[in-house]
mmCIF file with all atom_site columns, C-alpha atoms in Angstrom:
data_model
loop_
_atom_site.group_PDB
_atom_site.id
_atom_site.type_symbol
_atom_site.label_atom_id
_atom_site.label_alt_id
_atom_site.label_comp_id
_atom_site.label_asym_id
_atom_site.label_entity_id
_atom_site.label_seq_id
_atom_site.pdbx_PDB_ins_code
_atom_site.Cartn_x
_atom_site.Cartn_y
_atom_site.Cartn_z
_atom_site.occupancy
_atom_site.B_iso_or_equiv
_atom_site.pdbx_formal_charge
_atom_site.auth_seq_id
_atom_site.auth_comp_id
_atom_site.auth_asym_id
_atom_site.auth_atom_id
_atom_site.pdbx_PDB_model_num
ATOM 1   C CA . MET A 1 1   ? 22.857  -30.662 -42.015 1.00 0.00 ? 19  MET A CA 1
ATOM 2   C CA . LEU A 1 2   ? 19.135  -31.097 -41.471 1.00 0.00 ? 20  LEU A CA 1
ATOM 3   C CA . SER A 1 3   ? 19.658  -32.381 -37.940 1.00 0.00 ? 21  SER A CA 1
ATOM 4   C CA . ALA A 1 4   ? 21.878  -29.396 -37.124 1.00 0.00 ? 22  ALA A CA 1
ATOM 5   C CA . LEU A 1 5   ? 19.137  -27.058 -38.319 1.00 0.00 ? 23  LEU A CA 1
ATOM 6   C CA . ALA A 1 6   ? 16.605  -28.913 -36.154 1.00 0.00 ? 24  ALA A CA 1
ATOM 7   C CA . VAL A 1 7   ? 18.879  -28.555 -33.109 1.00 0.00 ? 25  VAL A CA 1
ATOM 8   C CA . VAL A 1 8   ? 19.315  -24.828 -33.745 1.00 0.00 ? 26  VAL A CA 1
ATOM 9   C CA . LEU A 1 9   ? 15.550  -24.386 -34.105 1.00 0.00 ? 27  LEU A CA 1
ATOM 10  C CA . LEU A 1 10  ? 14.938  -26.320 -30.875 1.00 0.00 ? 28  LEU A CA 1
ATOM 11  C CA . ILE A 1 11  ? 17.470  -24.177 -29.041 1.00 0.00 ? 29  ILE A CA 1
ATOM 12  C CA . ALA A 1 12  ? 15.815  -21.037 -30.409 1.00 0.00 ? 30  ALA A CA 1
ATOM 13  C CA . PHE A 1 13  ? 12.362  -22.283 -29.400 1.00 0.00 ? 31  PHE A CA 1
ATOM 14  C CA . PHE A 1 14  ? 13.400  -23.154 -25.839 1.00 0.00 ? 32  PHE A CA 1
ATOM 15  C CA . SER A 1 15  ? 15.342  -19.916 -25.504 1.00 0.00 ? 33  SER A CA 1
ATOM 16  C CA . TYR A 1 16  ? 12.263  -17.944 -26.534 1.00 0.00 ? 34  TYR A CA 1
ATOM 17  C CA . ARG A 1 17  ? 10.087  -19.850 -24.045 1.00 0.00 ? 35  ARG A CA 1
ATOM 18  C CA . SER A 1 18  ? 12.590  -19.199 -21.259 1.00 0.00 ? 36  SER A CA 1
ATOM 19  C CA . TRP A 1 19  ? 12.776  -15.515 -22.129 1.00 0.00 ? 37  TRP A CA 1
ATOM 20  C CA . ALA A 1 20  ? 8.952   -15.214 -22.195 1.00 0.00 ? 38  ALA A CA 1
ATOM 21  C CA . ALA A 1 21  ? 8.666   -16.959 -18.800 1.00 0.00 ? 39  ALA A CA 1
ATOM 22  C CA . PHE A 1 22  ? 11.389  -14.720 -17.371 1.00 0.00 ? 40  PHE A CA 1
ATOM 23  C CA . SER A 1 23  ? 9.583   -11.629 -18.660 1.00 0.00 ? 41  SER A CA 1
ATOM 24  C CA . ARG A 1 24  ? 6.282   -12.790 -17.155 1.00 0.00 ? 42  ARG A CA 1
ATOM 25  C CA . ASP A 1 25  ? 7.953   -13.530 -13.811 1.00 0.00 ? 43  ASP A CA 1
ATOM 26  C CA . THR A 1 26  ? 9.664   -10.149 -13.820 1.00 0.00 ? 44  THR A CA 1
ATOM 27  C CA . ASP A 1 27  ? 6.327   -8.402  -14.402 1.00 0.00 ? 45  ASP A CA 1
ATOM 28  C CA . GLN A 1 28  ? 4.740   -10.318 -11.518 1.00 0.00 ? 46  GLN A CA 1
ATOM 29  C CA . GLN A 1 29  ? 7.668   -9.448  -9.265  1.00 0.00 ? 47  GLN A CA 1
ATOM 30  C CA . GLU A 1 30  ? 7.199   -5.770  -10.089 1.00 0.00 ? 48  GLU A CA 1
ATOM 31  C CA . VAL A 1 31  ? 3.491   -5.945  -9.237  1.00 0.00 ? 49  VAL A CA 1
ATOM 32  C CA . THR A 1 32  ? 4.305   -7.698  -5.964  1.00 0.00 ? 50  THR A CA 1
ATOM 33  C CA . ARG A 1 33  ? 6.969   -5.088  -5.153  1.00 0.00 ? 51  ARG A CA 1
ATOM 34  C CA . ARG A 1 34  ? 4.517   -2.230  -5.719  1.00 0.00 ? 52  ARG A CA 1
ATOM 35  C CA . ILE A 1 35  ? 1.878   -3.896  -3.551  1.00 0.00 ? 53  ILE A CA 1
ATOM 36  C CA . LEU A 1 36  ? 4.366   -4.521  -0.743  1.00 0.00 ? 54  LEU A CA 1
ATOM 37  C CA . THR A 1 37  ? 5.650   -0.956  -0.958  1.00 0.00 ? 55  THR A CA 1
ATOM 38  C CA . GLY A 1 38  ? 2.069   0.321   -0.700  1.00 0.00 ? 56  GLY A CA 1
ATOM 39  C CA . ILE A 1 39  ? 1.300   -1.906  2.273   1.00 0.00 ? 57  ILE A CA 1
ATOM 40  C CA . ILE A 1 40  ? 4.441   -0.734  4.064   1.00 0.00 ? 58  ILE A CA 1
ATOM 41  C CA . ALA A 1 41  ? 3.508   2.899   3.376   1.00 0.00 ? 59  ALA A CA 1
ATOM 42  C CA . LEU A 1 42  ? -0.046  2.297   4.622   1.00 0.00 ? 60  LEU A CA 1
ATOM 43  C CA . ARG A 1 43  ? 1.184   0.671   7.808   1.00 0.00 ? 61  ARG A CA 1
ATOM 44  C CA . ALA A 1 44  ? 3.645   3.508   8.402   1.00 0.00 ? 62  ALA A CA 1
ATOM 45  C CA . SER A 1 45  ? 0.922   6.118   7.887   1.00 0.00 ? 63  SER A CA 1
ATOM 46  C CA . LEU A 1 46  ? -1.450  4.345   10.266  1.00 0.00 ? 64  LEU A CA 1
ATOM 47  C CA . THR A 1 47  ? 1.322   4.134   12.844  1.00 0.00 ? 65  THR A CA 1
ATOM 48  C CA . ASP A 1 48  ? 2.027   7.854   12.398  1.00 0.00 ? 66  ASP A CA 1
ATOM 49  C CA . ALA A 1 49  ? -1.654  8.677   12.891  1.00 0.00 ? 67  ALA A CA 1
ATOM 50  C CA . GLU A 1 50  ? -1.789  6.644   16.086  1.00 0.00 ? 68  GLU A CA 1
ATOM 51  C CA . THR A 1 51  ? 1.483   8.124   17.303  1.00 0.00 ? 69  THR A CA 1
ATOM 52  C CA . GLY A 1 52  ? 0.241   11.660  16.716  1.00 0.00 ? 70  GLY A CA 1
ATOM 53  C CA . GLN A 1 53  ? -3.034  10.931  18.463  1.00 0.00 ? 71  GLN A CA 1
ATOM 54  C CA . ARG A 1 54  ? -1.303  9.335   21.436  1.00 0.00 ? 72  ARG A CA 1
ATOM 55  C CA . GLY A 1 55  ? 1.225   12.174  21.715  1.00 0.00 ? 73  GLY A CA 1
ATOM 56  C CA . PHE A 1 56  ? -1.536  14.757  21.718  1.00 0.00 ? 74  PHE A CA 1
ATOM 57  C CA . LEU A 1 57  ? -3.658  12.854  24.237  1.00 0.00 ? 75  LEU A CA 1
ATOM 58  C CA . LEU A 1 58  ? -0.699  12.489  26.585  1.00 0.00 ? 76  LEU A CA 1
ATOM 59  C CA . THR A 1 59  ? 0.571   16.060  26.338  1.00 0.00 ? 77  THR A CA 1
ATOM 60  C CA . GLY A 1 60  ? -2.294  18.180  25.016  1.00 0.00 ? 78  GLY A CA 1
ATOM 61  C CA . GLN A 1 61  ? 0.180   19.907  22.672  1.00 0.00 ? 79  GLN A CA 1
ATOM 62  C CA . ASP A 1 62  ? -0.997  20.636  19.137  1.00 0.00 ? 80  ASP A CA 1
ATOM 63  C CA . ARG A 1 63  ? 2.419   19.876  17.655  1.00 0.00 ? 81  ARG A CA 1
ATOM 64  C CA . TYR A 1 64  ? 1.698   16.183  18.172  1.00 0.00 ? 82  TYR A CA 1
ATOM 65  C CA . LEU A 1 65  ? -1.245  16.427  15.796  1.00 0.00 ? 83  LEU A CA 1
ATOM 66  C CA . GLY A 1 66  ? 1.188   16.964  12.903  1.00 0.00 ? 84  GLY A CA 1
ATOM 67  C CA . PRO A 1 67  ? 1.808   13.257  12.236  1.00 0.00 ? 85  PRO A CA 1
ATOM 68  C CA . TYR A 1 68  ? -1.915  12.597  12.609  1.00 0.00 ? 86  TYR A CA 1
ATOM 69  C CA . ARG A 1 69  ? -2.779  15.294  10.076  1.00 0.00 ? 87  ARG A CA 1
ATOM 70  C CA . GLN A 1 70  ? -0.125  14.134  7.621   1.00 0.00 ? 88  GLN A CA 1
ATOM 71  C CA . ALA A 1 71  ? -1.215  10.507  7.881   1.00 0.00 ? 89  ALA A CA 1
ATOM 72  C CA . SER A 1 72  ? -4.867  11.481  7.448   1.00 0.00 ? 90  SER A CA 1
ATOM 73  C CA . ALA A 1 73  ? -3.909  13.205  4.190   1.00 0.00 ? 91  ALA A CA 1
ATOM 74  C CA . ASP A 1 74  ? -1.569  10.417  3.028   1.00 0.00 ? 92  ASP A CA 1
ATOM 75  C CA . ILE A 1 75  ? -3.731  7.384   3.708   1.00 0.00 ? 93  ILE A CA 1
ATOM 76  C CA . PRO A 1 76  ? -6.386  7.970   0.984   1.00 0.00 ? 94  PRO A CA 1
ATOM 77  C CA . VAL A 1 77  ? -3.594  8.524   -1.565  1.00 0.00 ? 95  VAL A CA 1
ATOM 78  C CA . VAL A 1 78  ? -1.783  5.373   -0.443  1.00 0.00 ? 96  VAL A CA 1
ATOM 79  C CA . LEU A 1 79  ? -4.986  3.317   -0.579  1.00 0.00 ? 97  LEU A CA 1
ATOM 80  C CA . THR A 1 80  ? -5.701  4.550   -4.112  1.00 0.00 ? 98  THR A CA 1
ATOM 81  C CA . ALA A 1 81  ? -2.157  3.755   -5.252  1.00 0.00 ? 99  ALA A CA 1
ATOM 82  C CA . LEU A 1 82  ? -2.365  0.358   -3.598  1.00 0.00 ? 100 LEU A CA 1
ATOM 83  C CA . GLY A 1 83  ? -5.621  -0.418  -5.388  1.00 0.00 ? 101 GLY A CA 1
ATOM 84  C CA . MET A 1 84  ? -4.120  0.612   -8.716  1.00 0.00 ? 102 MET A CA 1
ATOM 85  C CA . ALA A 1 85  ? -1.014  -1.494  -8.103  1.00 0.00 ? 103 ALA A CA 1
ATOM 86  C CA . ALA A 1 86  ? -3.146  -4.553  -7.428  1.00 0.00 ? 104 ALA A CA 1
ATOM 87  C CA . THR A 1 87  ? -5.298  -4.382  -10.572 1.00 0.00 ? 105 THR A CA 1
ATOM 88  C CA . ALA A 1 88  ? -3.119  -7.023  -12.227 1.00 0.00 ? 106 ALA A CA 1
ATOM 89  C CA . ARG A 1 89  ? -3.754  -9.388  -9.314  1.00 0.00 ? 107 ARG A CA 1
ATOM 90  C CA . PRO A 1 90  ? -7.501  -9.836  -8.742  1.00 0.00 ? 108 PRO A CA 1
ATOM 91  C CA . ASP A 1 91  ? -6.958  -11.761 -5.500  1.00 0.00 ? 109 ASP A CA 1
ATOM 92  C CA . GLN A 1 92  ? -4.884  -8.920  -4.069  1.00 0.00 ? 110 GLN A CA 1
ATOM 93  C CA . ALA A 1 93  ? -7.274  -6.283  -5.428  1.00 0.00 ? 111 ALA A CA 1
ATOM 94  C CA . GLU A 1 94  ? -10.127 -7.947  -3.529  1.00 0.00 ? 112 GLU A CA 1
ATOM 95  C CA . ARG A 1 95  ? -8.114  -7.943  -0.307  1.00 0.00 ? 113 ARG A CA 1
ATOM 96  C CA . ILE A 1 96  ? -7.293  -4.281  -0.706  1.00 0.00 ? 114 ILE A CA 1
ATOM 97  C CA . LYS A 1 97  ? -10.939 -3.509  -1.391  1.00 0.00 ? 115 LYS A CA 1
ATOM 98  C CA . ARG A 1 98  ? -11.806 -5.198  1.919   1.00 0.00 ? 116 ARG A CA 1
ATOM 99  C CA . LEU A 1 99  ? -8.957  -3.373  3.668   1.00 0.00 ? 117 LEU A CA 1
ATOM 100 C CA . ALA A 1 100 ? -10.082 0.163   2.761   1.00 0.00 ? 118 ALA A CA 1
ATOM 101 C CA . PRO A 1 101 ? -13.187 0.243   5.020   1.00 0.00 ? 119 PRO A CA 1
ATOM 102 C CA . LEU A 1 102 ? -11.136 -1.132  7.921   1.00 0.00 ? 120 LEU A CA 1
ATOM 103 C CA . VAL A 1 103 ? -8.541  1.592   7.488   1.00 0.00 ? 121 VAL A CA 1
ATOM 104 C CA . ASN A 1 104 ? -11.250 4.263   7.277   1.00 0.00 ? 122 ASN A CA 1
ATOM 105 C CA . GLU A 1 105 ? -12.864 2.828   10.398  1.00 0.00 ? 123 GLU A CA 1
ATOM 106 C CA . LYS A 1 106 ? -9.544  3.133   12.209  1.00 0.00 ? 124 LYS A CA 1
ATOM 107 C CA . LEU A 1 107 ? -9.158  6.750   11.107  1.00 0.00 ? 125 LEU A CA 1
ATOM 108 C CA . ASP A 1 108 ? -12.704 7.478   12.293  1.00 0.00 ? 126 ASP A CA 1
ATOM 109 C CA . GLU A 1 109 ? -11.892 5.885   15.646  1.00 0.00 ? 127 GLU A CA 1
ATOM 110 C CA . LEU A 1 110 ? -8.793  8.052   16.018  1.00 0.00 ? 128 LEU A CA 1
ATOM 111 C CA . ALA A 1 111 ? -10.801 11.169  15.160  1.00 0.00 ? 129 ALA A CA 1
ATOM 112 C CA . ARG A 1 112 ? -13.592 10.222  17.606  1.00 0.00 ? 130 ARG A CA 1
ATOM 113 C CA . THR A 1 113 ? -11.061 9.715   20.373  1.00 0.00 ? 131 THR A CA 1
ATOM 114 C CA . LEU A 1 114 ? -9.514  13.094  19.703  1.00 0.00 ? 132 LEU A CA 1
ATOM 115 C CA . ASN A 1 115 ? -12.966 14.701  19.536  1.00 0.00 ? 133 ASN A CA 1
ATOM 116 C CA . SER A 1 116 ? -13.948 13.131  22.843  1.00 0.00 ? 134 SER A CA 1
ATOM 117 C CA . ALA A 1 117 ? -10.773 14.596  24.318  1.00 0.00 ? 135 ALA A CA 1
ATOM 118 C CA . GLY A 1 118 ? -12.083 18.016  23.336  1.00 0.00 ? 136 GLY A CA 1
ATOM 119 C CA . VAL A 1 119 ? -10.182 18.563  20.112  1.00 0.00 ? 137 VAL A CA 1
ATOM 120 C CA . LYS A 1 120 ? -12.345 20.487  17.668  1.00 0.00 ? 138 LYS A CA 1
ATOM 121 C CA . ALA A 1 121 ? -12.532 19.148  14.130  1.00 0.00 ? 139 ALA A CA 1
ATOM 122 C CA . TRP A 1 122 ? -10.826 22.214  12.660  1.00 0.00 ? 140 TRP A CA 1
ATOM 123 C CA . ARG A 1 123 ? -7.798  21.588  14.897  1.00 0.00 ? 141 ARG A CA 1
ATOM 124 C CA . LEU A 1 124 ? -7.475  18.081  13.503  1.00 0.00 ? 142 LEU A CA 1
ATOM 125 C CA . LEU A 1 125 ? -7.318  19.267  9.907   1.00 0.00 ? 143 LEU A CA 1
ATOM 126 C CA . SER A 1 126 ? -5.493  22.576  10.045  1.00 0.00 ? 144 SER A CA 1
ATOM 127 C CA . PRO A 1 127 ? -1.740  22.830  10.623  1.00 0.00 ? 145 PRO A CA 1
#
């Protein structure tokens, strides 16, 4: 009887450990999913900004500035969300912190290129 109780307690102990490890892994997977989703959104927004810039430079038509404007508005929000998603992973948070100035530099480059093409700043921001 005593040995049966010991076996049941061992099974309960190992079951609890497995459940706790599964829960921890699930939490880490969720953090990773949010970070990847943010990175994909950031990449898409940067691509949209470049696409809008290129379309405008090739055609001179303001309608091509739409994706640029939208991306310029979306990127700071995406970067903030990405930073918040990475708080549980200090290594990833540091990478995102280093990424933000590079992204802002790219946006500045796009704006400078449009400005050198004669686009006034108010045209870049207003729909």
